[in-house]
Amino acid sequence: NCLYKCQILNCVVILFFFLVFFVVTAKDKSEKIFALAFVKLMRYDGTTLRDGEHDLIVYKAEAKKLEDASTYLSLPSTKIELEEKGHSATGKSMQNLGSCTISKDSFQISTLVCSTKLTQNVDLLGLLKWRSNTNLLQQNLKQLMKVDGGEVVKFLQDTLDALFNIMMENSESETFDTLVFDALVFIIGLIADRKFQHFNPVLETYIKKHFSATLAY
């Protein structure tokens, strides 16, 4: 069940622990967590973590408290998120910081998310989940033509399903006909592009095995 798996991914957090090692003798060694950084795989708008570099906030606290996820999961994880919430990087203006303090140290990661079910584009997500907010349907259809082609072809079948469902479920009105037609022309144009020609078999398979929108004939 894809929906169930996506709901699970909403809870996925990547953790980075910073430890200090104590060495008394060769046999007497210990380690202690003194700080951590984290980042959530899913963003608040339902899209995945953007590809690229991310400046993570390093939080310091007692080791036992850092092992408790409730201590930090409600806090901003990146410096951008911190600024979006109107807080300072020093943490002096932070609300509900609890037992954590923001370290002056910086920690940067680089991510690359590959998925055929989770998108990084909020406009494409809006189209794929168009039933959840039909008031934005016209906007989502228009914005589809601005989405990066590489992101669209990854979700080719889901996108085509959404477009044909929009057509079938709004057959009594011509409101979306032109927009859906333009979107289909846009997608076919993408597949015709040499850059995405290897997706042509996917389109052919869709037409032969999955296409069932009688109004589109």
Coordinates of N, CA and C in Angstrom, one line a residue:
N1 N 0.8 -1.2 0.0 CA 0.0 0.0 0.0 C 0.9 1.2 0.0
C2 N 0.9 2.0 -1.1 CA 1.8 3.1 -1.3 C 1.4 4.2 -0.3
L3 N 0.1 4.5 -0.1 CA -0.3 5.5 0.9 C 0.2 5.2 2.3
Y4 N 0.1 4.0 2.7 CA 0.6 3.6 4.0 C 2.1 3.8 4.1
K5 N 2.8 3.4 3.1 CA 4.3 3.6 3.1 C 4.7 5.0 3.2
C6 N 3.9 5.9 2.4 CA 4.2 7.3 2.4 C 3.9 7.9 3.8
Q7 N 2.9 7.4 4.5 CA 2.6 7.9 5.8 C 3.7 7.6 6.8
I8 N 4.3 6.4 6.6 CA 5.4 6.0 7.4 C 6.6 6.9 7.2
L9 N 6.8 7.3 5.9 CA 8.0 8.1 5.6 C 7.8 9.5 6.2
N10 N 6.6 9.9 6.4 CA 6.4 11.2 7.1 C 7.1 11.3 8.5
C11 N 7.3 10.1 9.0 CA 7.9 10.0 10.4 C 9.4 9.8 10.3
V12 N 10.0 9.6 9.1 CA 11.4 9.3 9.0 C 12.2 10.5 9.3
V13 N 13.2 10.3 10.2 CA 14.2 11.4 10.5 C 15.6 10.8 10.4
I14 N 16.5 11.6 9.8 CA 17.9 11.2 9.7 C 18.6 11.9 10.8
L15 N 19.2 11.1 11.7 CA 19.9 11.6 12.8 C 21.4 11.6 12.7
F16 N 22.1 12.6 13.2 CA 23.6 12.6 13.3 C 24.0 12.9 14.7
F17 N 24.6 11.9 15.3 CA 25.0 12.1 16.7 C 26.5 12.5 16.8
F18 N 26.9 13.4 17.7 CA 28.2 13.7 17.9 C 28.7 13.2 19.2
L19 N 29.7 12.5 19.2 CA 30.2 11.8 20.5 C 31.6 12.2 20.9
V20 N 31.8 12.1 22.2 CA 33.2 12.3 22.7 C 33.6 11.0 23.3
F21 N 34.9 10.6 23.0 CA 35.4 9.3 23.4 C 36.4 9.5 24.6
F22 N 36.2 8.7 25.6 CA 37.1 8.7 26.8 C 37.9 7.4 26.8
V23 N 39.2 7.6 26.8 CA 40.1 6.4 26.8 C 41.0 6.5 28.1
V24 N 40.8 5.6 29.0 CA 41.6 5.6 30.2 C 42.8 4.6 30.0
T25 N 42.4 3.4 29.5 CA 43.4 2.4 29.1 C 42.9 1.8 27.9
A26 N 43.7 0.8 27.3 CA 43.4 0.2 26.1 C 42.0 -0.6 26.2
K27 N 41.7 -1.1 27.4 CA 40.5 -1.8 27.6 C 39.4 -1.0 28.2
D28 N 39.8 0.1 28.8 CA 38.8 1.0 29.4 C 38.4 2.2 28.6
K29 N 37.4 2.0 27.7 CA 37.0 3.1 26.8 C 35.5 3.3 27.0
S30 N 35.1 4.6 26.7 CA 33.7 4.9 26.8 C 33.4 6.0 25.8
E31 N 32.1 6.2 25.5 CA 31.7 7.3 24.7 C 30.4 7.9 25.2
K32 N 30.3 9.2 24.8 CA 29.1 10.0 25.3 C 28.6 10.9 24.3
I33 N 27.3 10.9 24.1 CA 26.7 11.9 23.1 C 26.7 13.3 23.7
F34 N 27.2 14.2 23.0 CA 27.1 15.6 23.5 C 26.3 16.6 22.6
A35 N 26.0 16.1 21.4 CA 25.3 17.0 20.5 C 24.7 16.1 19.4
L36 N 23.7 16.7 18.7 CA 23.1 16.0 17.5 C 22.6 17.0 16.5
A37 N 22.4 16.5 15.3 CA 21.7 17.3 14.2 C 20.7 16.3 13.6
F38 N 19.7 16.8 13.0 CA 18.7 15.9 12.4 C 18.1 16.6 11.2
V39 N 17.4 15.8 10.3 CA 16.7 16.4 9.2 C 15.6 15.4 8.9
K40 N 14.4 15.9 8.6 CA 13.2 15.1 8.3 C 13.2 14.8 6.8
L41 N 12.9 13.6 6.4 CA 12.8 13.2 5.0 C 11.6 14.0 4.3
M42 N 10.5 14.2 5.0 CA 9.3 14.8 4.4 C 9.2 16.2 4.9
R43 N 8.8 17.1 4.0 CA 8.6 18.5 4.4 C 7.1 18.7 4.8
Y44 N 6.9 19.9 5.4 CA 5.5 20.2 5.9 C 4.5 20.2 4.8
D45 N 4.9 20.5 3.6 CA 3.9 20.6 2.5 C 3.7 19.2 1.8
G46 N 4.3 18.2 2.3 CA 4.1 16.8 1.7 C 5.2 16.4 0.7
T47 N 6.1 17.3 0.3 CA 7.1 17.0 -0.6 C 8.3 16.5 0.2
T48 N 9.3 15.9 -0.6 CA 10.5 15.3 0.1 C 11.5 16.4 0.2
L49 N 12.5 16.0 1.0 CA 13.7 16.9 1.2 C 14.3 17.3 -0.1
R50 N 14.6 18.5 -0.3 CA 15.2 19.0 -1.6 C 16.6 18.4 -1.8
D51 N 16.9 18.1 -3.0 CA 18.3 17.7 -3.3 C 19.2 18.9 -3.1
G52 N 20.4 18.6 -2.7 CA 21.4 19.7 -2.5 C 22.0 19.8 -1.1
E53 N 22.6 20.9 -0.8 CA 23.2 21.1 0.5 C 22.3 21.7 1.5
H54 N 22.4 21.2 2.8 CA 21.6 21.7 3.8 C 22.5 22.0 5.1
D55 N 22.3 23.2 5.6 CA 23.0 23.6 6.8 C 22.1 23.2 8.0
L56 N 22.6 22.2 8.7 CA 21.8 21.7 9.9 C 22.2 22.4 11.2
I57 N 21.3 22.5 12.0 CA 21.5 23.1 13.4 C 22.1 22.0 14.3
V58 N 23.1 22.3 15.0 CA 23.7 21.4 16.0 C 23.1 21.7 17.3
Y59 N 22.4 20.8 17.9 CA 21.9 21.0 19.3 C 22.7 20.3 20.3
K60 N 22.9 21.0 21.4 CA 23.6 20.4 22.6 C 22.7 20.2 23.7
A61 N 22.9 19.1 24.5 CA 22.1 18.8 25.7 C 22.7 17.6 26.4
E62 N 22.1 17.3 27.5 CA 22.6 16.1 28.2 C 22.4 14.8 27.4
A63 N 23.3 13.9 27.5 CA 23.2 12.7 26.7 C 21.8 12.0 26.8
K64 N 21.3 11.8 28.0 CA 20.0 11.2 28.2 C 18.9 11.9 27.4
K65 N 18.9 13.2 27.5 CA 17.9 14.0 26.8 C 18.0 13.9 25.3
L66 N 19.2 13.8 24.8 CA 19.4 13.7 23.3 C 18.9 12.4 22.8
E67 N 18.8 11.4 23.7 CA 18.4 10.1 23.2 C 16.8 10.0 23.2
D68 N 16.2 11.0 23.7 CA 14.7 11.1 23.7 C 14.3 12.0 22.5
A69 N 13.7 11.4 21.5 CA 13.3 12.2 20.3 C 12.4 13.4 20.6
S70 N 11.5 13.3 21.6 CA 10.6 14.3 21.9 C 11.3 15.6 22.4
T71 N 12.6 15.5 22.7 CA 13.4 16.6 23.2 C 13.6 17.6 22.0
Y72 N 13.8 17.1 20.8 CA 14.2 17.9 19.7 C 13.4 17.9 18.4
L73 N 12.5 16.9 18.3 CA 11.8 16.8 17.0 C 10.8 18.0 16.7
S74 N 10.4 18.7 17.7 CA 9.6 19.9 17.4 C 10.4 21.1 17.1
L75 N 11.7 21.0 17.1 CA 12.6 22.2 16.9 C 13.0 22.2 15.4
P76 N 13.4 23.4 14.9 CA 13.8 23.5 13.6 C 15.1 22.7 13.3
S77 N 15.2 22.1 12.2 CA 16.4 21.2 11.9 C 17.4 21.9 11.1
T78 N 17.0 22.9 10.3 CA 18.0 23.6 9.4 C 18.0 25.1 9.7
K79 N 19.1 25.7 9.3 CA 19.2 27.2 9.5 C 18.1 27.9 8.8
I80 N 17.8 27.4 7.6 CA 16.7 28.1 6.8 C 15.4 28.0 7.5
E81 N 15.1 26.8 8.1 CA 13.9 26.6 8.8 C 13.9 27.6 10.0
L82 N 15.0 27.7 10.6 CA 15.1 28.6 11.8 C 14.8 30.0 11.4
E83 N 15.3 30.5 10.3 CA 15.1 31.8 9.8 C 13.7 32.1 9.4
E84 N 13.1 31.0 8.8 CA 11.7 31.1 8.4 C 10.7 31.3 9.6
K85 N 11.1 30.8 10.7 CA 10.3 30.9 11.9 C 10.6 32.2 12.7
G86 N 11.5 33.0 12.1 CA 11.9 34.3 12.7 C 12.8 34.2 13.9
H87 N 13.6 33.1 14.0 CA 14.5 33.0 15.2 C 15.9 33.4 14.8
S88 N 16.7 33.7 15.7 CA 18.1 34.0 15.4 C 19.0 32.7 15.6
A89 N 20.1 32.7 14.9 CA 20.9 31.5 14.9 C 21.6 31.3 16.2
T90 N 21.6 32.4 17.1 CA 22.2 32.2 18.4 C 21.3 31.5 19.3
G91 N 20.0 31.5 19.0 CA 19.0 30.8 19.8 C 18.5 31.7 20.9
K92 N 18.9 33.0 21.0 CA 18.4 33.8 22.1 C 17.0 34.1 22.0
S93 N 16.4 34.1 20.7 CA 15.0 34.4 20.6 C 14.2 33.2 20.4
M94 N 14.8 32.0 20.6 CA 14.0 30.7 20.4 C 13.0 30.6 21.5
Q95 N 11.8 30.1 21.1 CA 10.7 29.8 22.0 C 10.7 28.2 22.2
N96 N 10.4 27.8 23.4 CA 10.2 26.3 23.6 C 11.4 25.5 23.2
L97 N 12.6 26.1 23.5 CA 13.8 25.4 23.2 C 14.1 24.2 24.1
G98 N 13.4 24.3 25.3 CA 13.5 23.3 26.3 C 14.9 23.1 26.8
S99 N 15.4 21.9 26.9 CA 16.7 21.5 27.5 C 17.8 21.6 26.4
C100 N 17.5 21.9 25.2 CA 18.6 22.0 24.2 C 19.1 23.4 24.0
T101 N 20.3 23.5 23.6 CA 20.9 24.8 23.2 C 21.5 24.7 21.8
I102 N 21.5 25.8 21.1 CA 22.1 25.7 19.7 C 23.6 26.0 19.8
S103 N 24.3 25.1 19.2 CA 25.8 25.2 19.2 C 26.2 26.2 18.1
K104 N 27.4 26.8 18.3 CA 27.9 27.7 17.3 C 28.6 26.9 16.2
D105 N 28.7 25.6 16.4 CA 29.3 24.8 15.3 C 28.3 24.6 14.2
S106 N 28.8 24.4 13.0 CA 28.0 24.2 11.8 C 28.2 22.8 11.3
F107 N 27.1 22.2 10.6 CA 27.2 20.9 10.1 C 26.4 20.9 8.8
Q108 N 27.1 20.6 7.7 CA 26.4 20.6 6.4 C 26.4 19.2 5.8
I109 N 25.2 18.9 5.2 CA 25.1 17.6 4.5 C 24.6 17.9 3.0
S110 N 24.8 16.9 2.2 CA 24.3 17.0 0.8 C 23.4 15.8 0.6
T111 N 22.2 16.0 0.0 CA 21.3 14.9 -0.2 C 20.9 14.8 -1.6
L112 N 20.5 13.6 -2.0 CA 20.0 13.3 -3.3 C 18.9 12.2 -3.1
V113 N 17.6 12.6 -3.3 CA 16.5 11.7 -3.0 C 16.0 11.1 -4.4
C114 N 16.0 9.8 -4.5 CA 15.5 9.2 -5.7 C 14.2 8.4 -5.4
S115 N 13.1 8.8 -6.0 CA 11.8 8.1 -5.7 C 10.8 8.2 -6.8
T116 N 10.0 7.2 -7.0 CA 9.0 7.3 -8.1 C 7.6 7.4 -7.4
K117 N 7.6 7.7 -6.1 CA 6.3 7.9 -5.4 C 6.3 9.1 -4.6
L118 N 7.4 9.7 -4.3 CA 7.5 10.9 -3.5 C 8.2 12.0 -4.4
T119 N 7.6 13.2 -4.5 CA 8.1 14.2 -5.3 C 8.6 15.4 -4.5
Q120 N 9.6 16.1 -5.0 CA 10.1 17.3 -4.4 C 9.4 18.6 -4.8
N121 N 8.5 18.4 -5.8 CA 7.8 19.6 -6.4 C 6.4 19.7 -5.9
V122 N 6.1 20.8 -5.2 CA 4.8 21.0 -4.6 C 3.7 21.2 -5.6
D123 N 4.0 21.7 -6.8 CA 3.0 21.9 -7.9 C 2.6 20.5 -8.4
L124 N 3.6 19.6 -8.7 CA 3.2 18.3 -9.1 C 2.5 17.5 -8.1
L125 N 2.8 17.7 -6.8 CA 2.1 17.0 -5.7 C 0.7 17.5 -5.7
G126 N 0.5 18.8 -5.9 CA -0.9 19.3 -5.9 C -1.8 18.7 -7.0
L127 N -1.1 18.4 -8.2 CA -1.9 17.8 -9.3 C -2.2 16.3 -8.9
L128 N -1.2 15.6 -8.4 CA -1.4 14.2 -8.1 C -2.4 14.0 -7.0
K129 N -2.6 15.0 -6.1 CA -3.5 14.9 -5.1 C -4.7 15.9 -5.3
W130 N -5.1 16.1 -6.5 CA -6.0 17.2 -6.8 C -7.3 17.1 -6.1
R131 N -7.8 15.9 -5.8 CA -9.1 15.7 -5.1 C -9.1 16.3 -3.7
S132 N -7.9 16.5 -3.1 CA -7.9 17.0 -1.7 C -8.1 18.5 -1.7
N133 N -7.9 19.2 -2.9 CA -8.2 20.6 -2.9 C -8.5 21.0 -4.3
T134 N -9.8 20.8 -4.7 CA -10.2 21.1 -6.1 C -10.2 22.6 -6.4
N135 N -10.2 23.4 -5.4 CA -10.1 24.9 -5.6 C -8.8 25.3 -6.3
L136 N -7.8 24.5 -6.1 CA -6.5 24.8 -6.7 C -6.2 24.1 -8.0
L137 N -7.2 23.4 -8.5 CA -7.0 22.5 -9.7 C -6.6 23.3 -10.9
Q138 N -7.2 24.4 -11.2 CA -6.8 25.2 -12.4 C -5.4 25.6 -12.3
Q139 N -5.0 26.1 -11.1 CA -3.7 26.5 -10.8 C -2.7 25.4 -11.0
N140 N -3.0 24.2 -10.4 CA -2.1 23.1 -10.5 C -1.9 22.6 -12.0
L141 N -3.0 22.7 -12.8 CA -2.9 22.3 -14.2 C -2.0 23.2 -14.9
K142 N -2.1 24.5 -14.6 CA -1.3 25.5 -15.3 C 0.2 25.4 -14.9
Q143 N 0.4 25.1 -13.6 CA 1.8 25.0 -13.1 C 2.5 23.7 -13.5
L144 N 1.7 22.7 -14.0 CA 2.4 21.5 -14.4 C 3.3 21.8 -15.6
M145 N 3.0 22.7 -16.4 CA 3.9 23.0 -17.6 C 5.2 23.7 -17.2
K146 N 5.3 24.1 -15.9 CA 6.5 24.7 -15.4 C 7.3 23.8 -14.6
V147 N 6.8 22.6 -14.3 CA 7.6 21.6 -13.5 C 8.7 21.0 -14.4
D148 N 9.8 20.8 -13.8 CA 11.0 20.2 -14.5 C 10.6 18.9 -15.1
G149 N 10.9 18.7 -16.4 CA 10.5 17.5 -17.2 C 11.0 16.2 -16.5
G150 N 12.2 16.2 -15.9 CA 12.7 15.0 -15.3 C 11.8 14.6 -14.1
E151 N 11.2 15.5 -13.4 CA 10.4 15.2 -12.3 C 9.0 14.7 -12.8
V152 N 8.5 15.2 -13.9 CA 7.2 14.8 -14.5 C 7.3 13.3 -15.0
V153 N 8.4 13.0 -15.8 CA 8.4 11.7 -16.4 C 8.6 10.6 -15.3
K154 N 9.2 10.9 -14.2 CA 9.3 10.0 -13.1 C 8.0 9.5 -12.6
F155 N 7.0 10.4 -12.7 CA 5.6 10.1 -12.2 C 4.7 10.1 -13.4
L156 N 5.2 9.5 -14.5 CA 4.4 9.6 -15.8 C 3.0 8.9 -15.6
Q157 N 3.0 7.7 -15.2 CA 1.7 7.0 -15.1 C 0.7 7.7 -14.1
D158 N 1.3 8.1 -12.9 CA 0.4 8.8 -11.9 C -0.1 10.1 -12.5
T159 N 0.7 10.8 -13.2 CA 0.3 12.1 -13.8 C -0.8 11.9 -14.8
L160 N -0.6 10.9 -15.7 CA -1.6 10.7 -16.7 C -2.9 10.2 -16.1
D161 N -2.8 9.4 -15.1 CA -4.0 8.9 -14.4 C -4.8 10.1 -13.8
A162 N -4.0 11.1 -13.2 CA -4.6 12.2 -12.6 C -5.3 13.1 -13.7
L163 N -4.7 13.3 -14.8 CA -5.2 14.1 -15.9 C -6.5 13.5 -16.5
F164 N -6.5 12.2 -16.7 CA -7.7 11.5 -17.3 C -8.8 11.4 -16.3
N165 N -8.4 11.3 -15.0 CA -9.5 11.3 -13.9 C -10.1 12.6 -13.8
I166 N -9.3 13.7 -14.0 CA -9.9 15.0 -13.9 C -10.9 15.2 -15.1
M167 N -10.5 14.7 -16.2 CA -11.4 14.8 -17.4 C -12.7 14.0 -17.2
M168 N -12.6 12.8 -16.7 CA -13.7 11.9 -16.5 C -14.7 12.4 -15.4
E169 N -14.1 12.9 -14.3 CA -14.9 13.3 -13.2 C -15.5 14.7 -13.3
N170 N -15.1 15.4 -14.4 CA -15.6 16.8 -14.6 C -16.2 16.8 -16.0
S171 N -16.8 15.7 -16.5 CA -17.3 15.6 -17.8 C -18.5 16.6 -18.1
E172 N -19.2 17.0 -17.1 CA -20.3 17.8 -17.3 C -20.0 19.3 -17.4
S173 N -18.7 19.6 -17.3 CA -18.2 21.0 -17.4 C -17.0 21.0 -18.3
E174 N -16.8 22.1 -19.1 CA -15.7 22.3 -20.0 C -14.6 23.1 -19.3
T175 N -14.7 23.3 -18.0 CA -13.8 24.2 -17.3 C -12.3 23.8 -17.4
F176 N -12.1 22.4 -17.3 CA -10.7 21.9 -17.3 C -10.3 21.3 -18.6
D177 N -11.2 21.2 -19.6 CA -10.9 20.5 -20.9 C -9.6 21.0 -21.5
T178 N -9.6 22.3 -21.7 CA -8.4 22.9 -22.4 C -7.1 22.8 -21.6
L179 N -7.2 22.9 -20.3 CA -6.0 22.8 -19.5 C -5.5 21.4 -19.5
V180 N -6.4 20.4 -19.4 CA -6.0 19.0 -19.4 C -5.4 18.7 -20.8
F181 N -6.0 19.2 -21.9 CA -5.5 18.9 -23.2 C -4.1 19.5 -23.3
D182 N -3.9 20.7 -22.9 CA -2.5 21.4 -22.9 C -1.5 20.6 -22.1
A183 N -2.0 20.0 -20.9 CA -1.1 19.3 -20.1 C -0.7 18.0 -20.8
L184 N -1.6 17.3 -21.5 CA -1.3 16.1 -22.2 C -0.3 16.3 -23.3
V185 N -0.5 17.4 -24.1 CA 0.4 17.8 -25.2 C 1.8 18.1 -24.6
F186 N 1.8 18.7 -23.4 CA 3.1 19.0 -22.8 C 3.8 17.7 -22.5
I187 N 3.1 16.7 -21.9 CA 3.7 15.5 -21.5 C 4.2 14.7 -22.8
I188 N 3.4 14.6 -23.8 CA 3.8 14.0 -25.0 C 5.0 14.6 -25.6
G189 N 5.0 16.0 -25.5 CA 6.2 16.7 -26.0 C 7.5 16.3 -25.3
L190 N 7.3 16.1 -24.0 CA 8.5 15.8 -23.2 C 9.0 14.4 -23.6
I191 N 8.1 13.4 -23.8 CA 8.5 12.1 -24.2 C 9.2 12.1 -25.6
A192 N 8.7 13.0 -26.4 CA 9.3 13.1 -27.8 C 10.7 13.7 -27.8
D193 N 11.0 14.5 -26.7 CA 12.3 15.1 -26.6 C 13.4 14.0 -26.4
R194 N 14.5 14.1 -27.1 CA 15.6 13.1 -27.1 C 16.0 12.8 -25.6
K195 N 16.0 13.8 -24.8 CA 16.4 13.7 -23.4 C 15.6 12.6 -22.6
F196 N 14.3 12.5 -23.0 CA 13.4 11.6 -22.3 C 12.8 10.5 -23.2
Q197 N 13.5 10.2 -24.3 CA 13.0 9.2 -25.2 C 12.9 7.8 -24.6
H198 N 13.8 7.5 -23.6 CA 13.8 6.2 -23.0 C 12.5 6.0 -22.2
F199 N 11.7 7.0 -22.0 CA 10.4 6.8 -21.3 C 9.3 6.5 -22.3
N200 N 9.6 6.5 -23.6 CA 8.6 6.2 -24.6 C 7.9 4.8 -24.4
P201 N 8.7 3.7 -24.0 CA 8.1 2.4 -23.8 C 7.1 2.5 -22.6
V202 N 7.4 3.3 -21.6 CA 6.5 3.5 -20.5 C 5.2 4.1 -20.9
L203 N 5.2 5.1 -21.8 CA 4.0 5.7 -22.3 C 3.2 4.7 -23.2
E204 N 3.9 3.9 -24.0 CA 3.2 2.9 -24.8 C 2.5 1.8 -24.0
T205 N 3.2 1.4 -22.9 CA 2.7 0.4 -22.0 C 1.4 1.0 -21.3
Y206 N 1.5 2.3 -20.9 CA 0.3 2.9 -20.3 C -0.9 2.9 -21.2
I207 N -0.6 3.3 -22.5 CA -1.7 3.3 -23.5 C -2.4 2.0 -23.7
K208 N -1.5 0.9 -23.8 CA -2.0 -0.4 -24.1 C -2.7 -1.1 -22.9
K209 N -2.1 -0.8 -21.7 CA -2.6 -1.6 -20.5 C -3.4 -0.8 -19.5
H210 N -3.2 0.5 -19.4 CA -3.8 1.2 -18.3 C -4.8 2.3 -18.7
F211 N -4.7 2.7 -19.9 CA -5.6 3.8 -20.4 C -7.0 3.3 -20.5
S212 N -7.9 4.0 -19.9 CA -9.3 3.6 -20.0 C -10.3 4.8 -20.0
A213 N -9.8 6.0 -20.2 CA -10.7 7.1 -20.2 C -11.4 7.2 -21.6
T214 N -12.7 6.8 -21.6 CA -13.5 6.7 -22.8 C -13.7 8.1 -23.4
L215 N -13.8 9.1 -22.6 CA -14.0 10.5 -23.1 C -12.9 11.1 -23.8
A216 N -11.7 10.4 -23.7 CA -10.5 11.0 -24.4 C -10.4 10.5 -25.8
Y217 N -11.2 9.5 -26.2 CA -11.1 8.9 -27.6 C -11.6 9.9 -28.6

